[in-house]
mmCIF file of C-alpha atoms in Angstrom:
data_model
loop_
_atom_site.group_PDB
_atom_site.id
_atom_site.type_symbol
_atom_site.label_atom_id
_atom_site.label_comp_id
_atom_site.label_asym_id
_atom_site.label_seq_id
_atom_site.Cartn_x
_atom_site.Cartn_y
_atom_site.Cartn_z
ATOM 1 C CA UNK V 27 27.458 -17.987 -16.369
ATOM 2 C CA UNK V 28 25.987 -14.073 -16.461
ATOM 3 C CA UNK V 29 22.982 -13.686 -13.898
ATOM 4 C CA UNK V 30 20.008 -11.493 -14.200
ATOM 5 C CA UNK V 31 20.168 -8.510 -11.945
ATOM 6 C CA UNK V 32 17.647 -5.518 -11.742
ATOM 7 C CA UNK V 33 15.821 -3.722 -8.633
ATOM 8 C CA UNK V 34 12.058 -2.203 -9.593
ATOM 9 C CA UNK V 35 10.999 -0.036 -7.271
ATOM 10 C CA UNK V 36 7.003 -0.297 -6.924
ATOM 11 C CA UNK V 37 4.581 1.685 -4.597
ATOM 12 C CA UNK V 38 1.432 -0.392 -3.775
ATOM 13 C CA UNK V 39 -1.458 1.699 -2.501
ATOM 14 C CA UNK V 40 -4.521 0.209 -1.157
ATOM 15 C CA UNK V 41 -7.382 0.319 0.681
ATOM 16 C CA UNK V 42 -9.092 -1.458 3.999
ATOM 17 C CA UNK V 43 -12.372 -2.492 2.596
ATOM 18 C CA UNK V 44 -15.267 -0.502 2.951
ATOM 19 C CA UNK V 45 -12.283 2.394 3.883
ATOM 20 C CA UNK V 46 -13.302 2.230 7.203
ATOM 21 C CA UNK V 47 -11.034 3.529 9.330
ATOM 22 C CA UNK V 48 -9.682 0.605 11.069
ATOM 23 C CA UNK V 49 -5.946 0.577 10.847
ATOM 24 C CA UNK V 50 -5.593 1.707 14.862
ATOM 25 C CA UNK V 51 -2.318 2.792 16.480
ATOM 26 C CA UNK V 52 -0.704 1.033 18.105
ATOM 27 C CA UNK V 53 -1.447 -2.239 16.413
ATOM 28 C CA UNK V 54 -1.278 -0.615 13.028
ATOM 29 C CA UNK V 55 2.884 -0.652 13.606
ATOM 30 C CA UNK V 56 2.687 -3.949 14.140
ATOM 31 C CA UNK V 57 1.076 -4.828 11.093
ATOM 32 C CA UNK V 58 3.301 -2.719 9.230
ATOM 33 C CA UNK V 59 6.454 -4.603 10.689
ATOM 34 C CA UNK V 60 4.737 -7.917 9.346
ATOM 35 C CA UNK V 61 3.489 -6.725 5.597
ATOM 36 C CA UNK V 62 7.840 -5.834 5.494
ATOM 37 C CA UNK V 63 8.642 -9.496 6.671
ATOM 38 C CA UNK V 64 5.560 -10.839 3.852
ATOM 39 C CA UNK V 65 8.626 -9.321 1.136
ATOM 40 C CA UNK V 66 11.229 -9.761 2.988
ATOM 41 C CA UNK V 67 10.217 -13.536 3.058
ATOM 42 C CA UNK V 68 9.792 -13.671 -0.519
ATOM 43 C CA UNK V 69 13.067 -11.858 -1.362
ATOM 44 C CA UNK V 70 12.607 -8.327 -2.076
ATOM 45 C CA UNK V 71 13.293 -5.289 -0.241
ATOM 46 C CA UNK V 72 10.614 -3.700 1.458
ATOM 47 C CA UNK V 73 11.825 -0.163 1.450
ATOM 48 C CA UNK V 74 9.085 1.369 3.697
ATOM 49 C CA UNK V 75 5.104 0.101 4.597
ATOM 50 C CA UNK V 76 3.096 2.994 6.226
ATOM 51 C CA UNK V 77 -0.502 4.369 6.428
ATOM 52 C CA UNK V 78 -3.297 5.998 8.035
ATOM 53 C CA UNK V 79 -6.491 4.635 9.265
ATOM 54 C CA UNK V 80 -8.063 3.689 6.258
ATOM 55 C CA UNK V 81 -5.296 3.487 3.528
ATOM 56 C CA UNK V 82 -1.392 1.255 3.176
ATOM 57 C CA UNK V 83 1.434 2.304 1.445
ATOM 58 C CA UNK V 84 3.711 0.052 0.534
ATOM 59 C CA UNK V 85 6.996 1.018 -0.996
ATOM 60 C CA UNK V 86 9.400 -2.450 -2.828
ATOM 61 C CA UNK V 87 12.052 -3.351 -4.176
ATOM 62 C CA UNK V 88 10.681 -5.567 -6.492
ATOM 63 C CA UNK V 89 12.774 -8.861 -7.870
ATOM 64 C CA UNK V 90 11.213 -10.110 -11.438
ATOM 65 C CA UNK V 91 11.185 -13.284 -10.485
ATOM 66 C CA UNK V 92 7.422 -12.270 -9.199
ATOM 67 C CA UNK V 93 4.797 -10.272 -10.648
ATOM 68 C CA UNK V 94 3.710 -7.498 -9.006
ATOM 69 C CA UNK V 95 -0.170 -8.644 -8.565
ATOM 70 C CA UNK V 96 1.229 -11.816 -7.309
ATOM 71 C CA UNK V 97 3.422 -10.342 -4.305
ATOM 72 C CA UNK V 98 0.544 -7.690 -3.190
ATOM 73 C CA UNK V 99 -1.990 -10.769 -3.104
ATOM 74 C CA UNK V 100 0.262 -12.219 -0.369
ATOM 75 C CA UNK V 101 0.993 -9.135 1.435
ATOM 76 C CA UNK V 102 -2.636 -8.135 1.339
ATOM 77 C CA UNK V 103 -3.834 -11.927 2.247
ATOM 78 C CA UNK V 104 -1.100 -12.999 5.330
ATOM 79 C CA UNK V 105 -1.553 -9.463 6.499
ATOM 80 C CA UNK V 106 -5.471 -10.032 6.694
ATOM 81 C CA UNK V 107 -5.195 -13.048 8.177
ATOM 82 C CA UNK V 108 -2.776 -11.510 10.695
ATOM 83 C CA UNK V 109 -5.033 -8.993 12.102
ATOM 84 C CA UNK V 110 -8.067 -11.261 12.064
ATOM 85 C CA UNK V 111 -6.012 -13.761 14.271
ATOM 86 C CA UNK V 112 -4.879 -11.324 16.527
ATOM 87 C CA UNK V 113 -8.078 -9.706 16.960
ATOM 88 C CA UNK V 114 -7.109 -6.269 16.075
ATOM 89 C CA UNK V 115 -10.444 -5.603 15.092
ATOM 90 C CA UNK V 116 -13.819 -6.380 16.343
ATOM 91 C CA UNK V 117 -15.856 -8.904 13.390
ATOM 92 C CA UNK V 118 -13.452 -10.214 10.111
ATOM 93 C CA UNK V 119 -10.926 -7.794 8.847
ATOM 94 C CA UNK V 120 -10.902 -7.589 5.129
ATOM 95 C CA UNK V 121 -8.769 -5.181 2.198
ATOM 96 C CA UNK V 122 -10.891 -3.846 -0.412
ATOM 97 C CA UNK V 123 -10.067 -5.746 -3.800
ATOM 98 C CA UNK V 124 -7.941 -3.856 -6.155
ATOM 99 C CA UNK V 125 -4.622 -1.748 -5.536
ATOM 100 C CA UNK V 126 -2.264 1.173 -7.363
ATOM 101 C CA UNK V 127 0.983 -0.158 -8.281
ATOM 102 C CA UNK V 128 3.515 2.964 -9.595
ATOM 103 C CA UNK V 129 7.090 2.236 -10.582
ATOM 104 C CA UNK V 130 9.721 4.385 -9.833
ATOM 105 C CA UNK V 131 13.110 4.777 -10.681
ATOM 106 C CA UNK V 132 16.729 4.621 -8.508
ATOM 107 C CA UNK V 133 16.660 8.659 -8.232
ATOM 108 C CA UNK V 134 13.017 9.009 -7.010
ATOM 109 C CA UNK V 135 13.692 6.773 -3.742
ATOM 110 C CA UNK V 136 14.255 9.277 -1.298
ATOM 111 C CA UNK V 137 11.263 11.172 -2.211
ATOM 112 C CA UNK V 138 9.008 8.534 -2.349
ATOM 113 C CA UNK V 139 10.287 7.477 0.972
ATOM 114 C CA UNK V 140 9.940 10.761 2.455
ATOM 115 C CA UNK V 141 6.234 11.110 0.851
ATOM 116 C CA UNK V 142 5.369 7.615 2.735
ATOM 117 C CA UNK V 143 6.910 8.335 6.031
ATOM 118 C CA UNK V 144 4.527 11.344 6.529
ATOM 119 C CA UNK V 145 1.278 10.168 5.623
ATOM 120 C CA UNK V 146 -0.175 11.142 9.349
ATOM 121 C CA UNK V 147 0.687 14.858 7.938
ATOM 122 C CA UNK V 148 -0.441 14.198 4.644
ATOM 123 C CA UNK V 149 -3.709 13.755 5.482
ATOM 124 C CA UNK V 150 -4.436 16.402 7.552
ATOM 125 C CA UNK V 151 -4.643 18.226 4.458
ATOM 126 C CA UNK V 152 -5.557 15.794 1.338
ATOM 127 C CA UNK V 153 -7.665 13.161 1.344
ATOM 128 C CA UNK V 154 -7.242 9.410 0.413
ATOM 129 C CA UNK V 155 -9.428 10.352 -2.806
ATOM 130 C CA UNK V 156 -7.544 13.179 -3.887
ATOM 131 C CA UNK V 157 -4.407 11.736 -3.396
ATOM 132 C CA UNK V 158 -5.305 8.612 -5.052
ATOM 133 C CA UNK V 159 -6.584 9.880 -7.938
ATOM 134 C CA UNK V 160 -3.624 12.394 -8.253
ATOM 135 C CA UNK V 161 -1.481 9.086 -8.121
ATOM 136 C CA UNK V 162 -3.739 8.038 -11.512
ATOM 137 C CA UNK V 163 -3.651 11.799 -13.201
ATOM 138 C CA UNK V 164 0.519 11.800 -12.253
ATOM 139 C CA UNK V 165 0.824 8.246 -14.054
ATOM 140 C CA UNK V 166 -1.794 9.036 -16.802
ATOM 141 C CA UNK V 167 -3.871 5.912 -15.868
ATOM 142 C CA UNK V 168 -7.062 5.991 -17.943
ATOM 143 C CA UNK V 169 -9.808 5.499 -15.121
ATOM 144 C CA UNK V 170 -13.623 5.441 -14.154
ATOM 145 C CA UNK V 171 -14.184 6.341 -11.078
ATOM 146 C CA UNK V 172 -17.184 4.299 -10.534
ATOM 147 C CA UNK V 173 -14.511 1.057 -10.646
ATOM 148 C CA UNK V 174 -11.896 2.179 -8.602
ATOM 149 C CA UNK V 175 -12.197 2.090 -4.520
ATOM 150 C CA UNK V 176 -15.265 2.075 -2.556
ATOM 151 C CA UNK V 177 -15.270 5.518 -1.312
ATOM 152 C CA UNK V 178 -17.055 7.009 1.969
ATOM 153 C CA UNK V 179 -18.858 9.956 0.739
#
């Protein structure tokens, strides 16, 4: 009997809520390490999770046997719960609601990859704002940018 067989490759960008700037090495490795054993669990590939302080980016190989608002709510919940119970942070660590989700295709992966590895260098220059919204202008995502993350101003 024929099987189904695909691979979408989604990046999931979000934000820790408020943006504060909580995400602290070393921990922040650690909690990187666990959002790639969330998909991993639930059979896709995690291809490469990485951030700054304030900001995750998340980078799957996405099965279609679940959505992609389904598999971020878990990542973004058991990775929650993970700091809080490790006390990473001082009061309850939270992720702001809401998240980007861009597909790519097979060709792109090595330069999405190489755009998520150096985030730290990234962001010496652009900020999670600018390259956010760049993210929505790229993708032509209608917007308003009272809805989208809280930002610090």
């Amino acid at each position: 009997m024929p099987g189904t067989f695909s691979q979408i490759y989604i990046q999931y960008v979000f934000a820790v809520k408020g943006r504060e700037n909580l995400l602290l090495n070393p921990w922040r490795e650690e909690v990187f390490k666990y959002m790639a054993g969330i998909i991993k669990g639930k059979n896709h590939k995690p291809i490469i999770v990485n951030g700054v302080t304030d900001h995750v980016h998340v980078f799957v190989g996405l099965k279609p046997a679940m959505s992609i608002s389904d598999l971020i709510r878990d990542v973004k919940n058991n990775s929650s719960n993970f700091i809080n119970e490790n006390k990473f942070v001082k009061g309850k660590f939270e992720w702001q609601e809401g998240y980007g989700a861009f597909s790519y295709s097979h060709s792109q992966l090595d330069n999405v990859y190489q755009y998520i590895l150096n985030q730290e260098e990234h962001h010496r220059k652009t900020s999670f704002k600018q390259e956010y919204i760049s993210f929505l202008n790229k993708f032509e995502i209608e917007y308003e940018e009272k809805y989208l993350f809280d930002w610090i101003h």
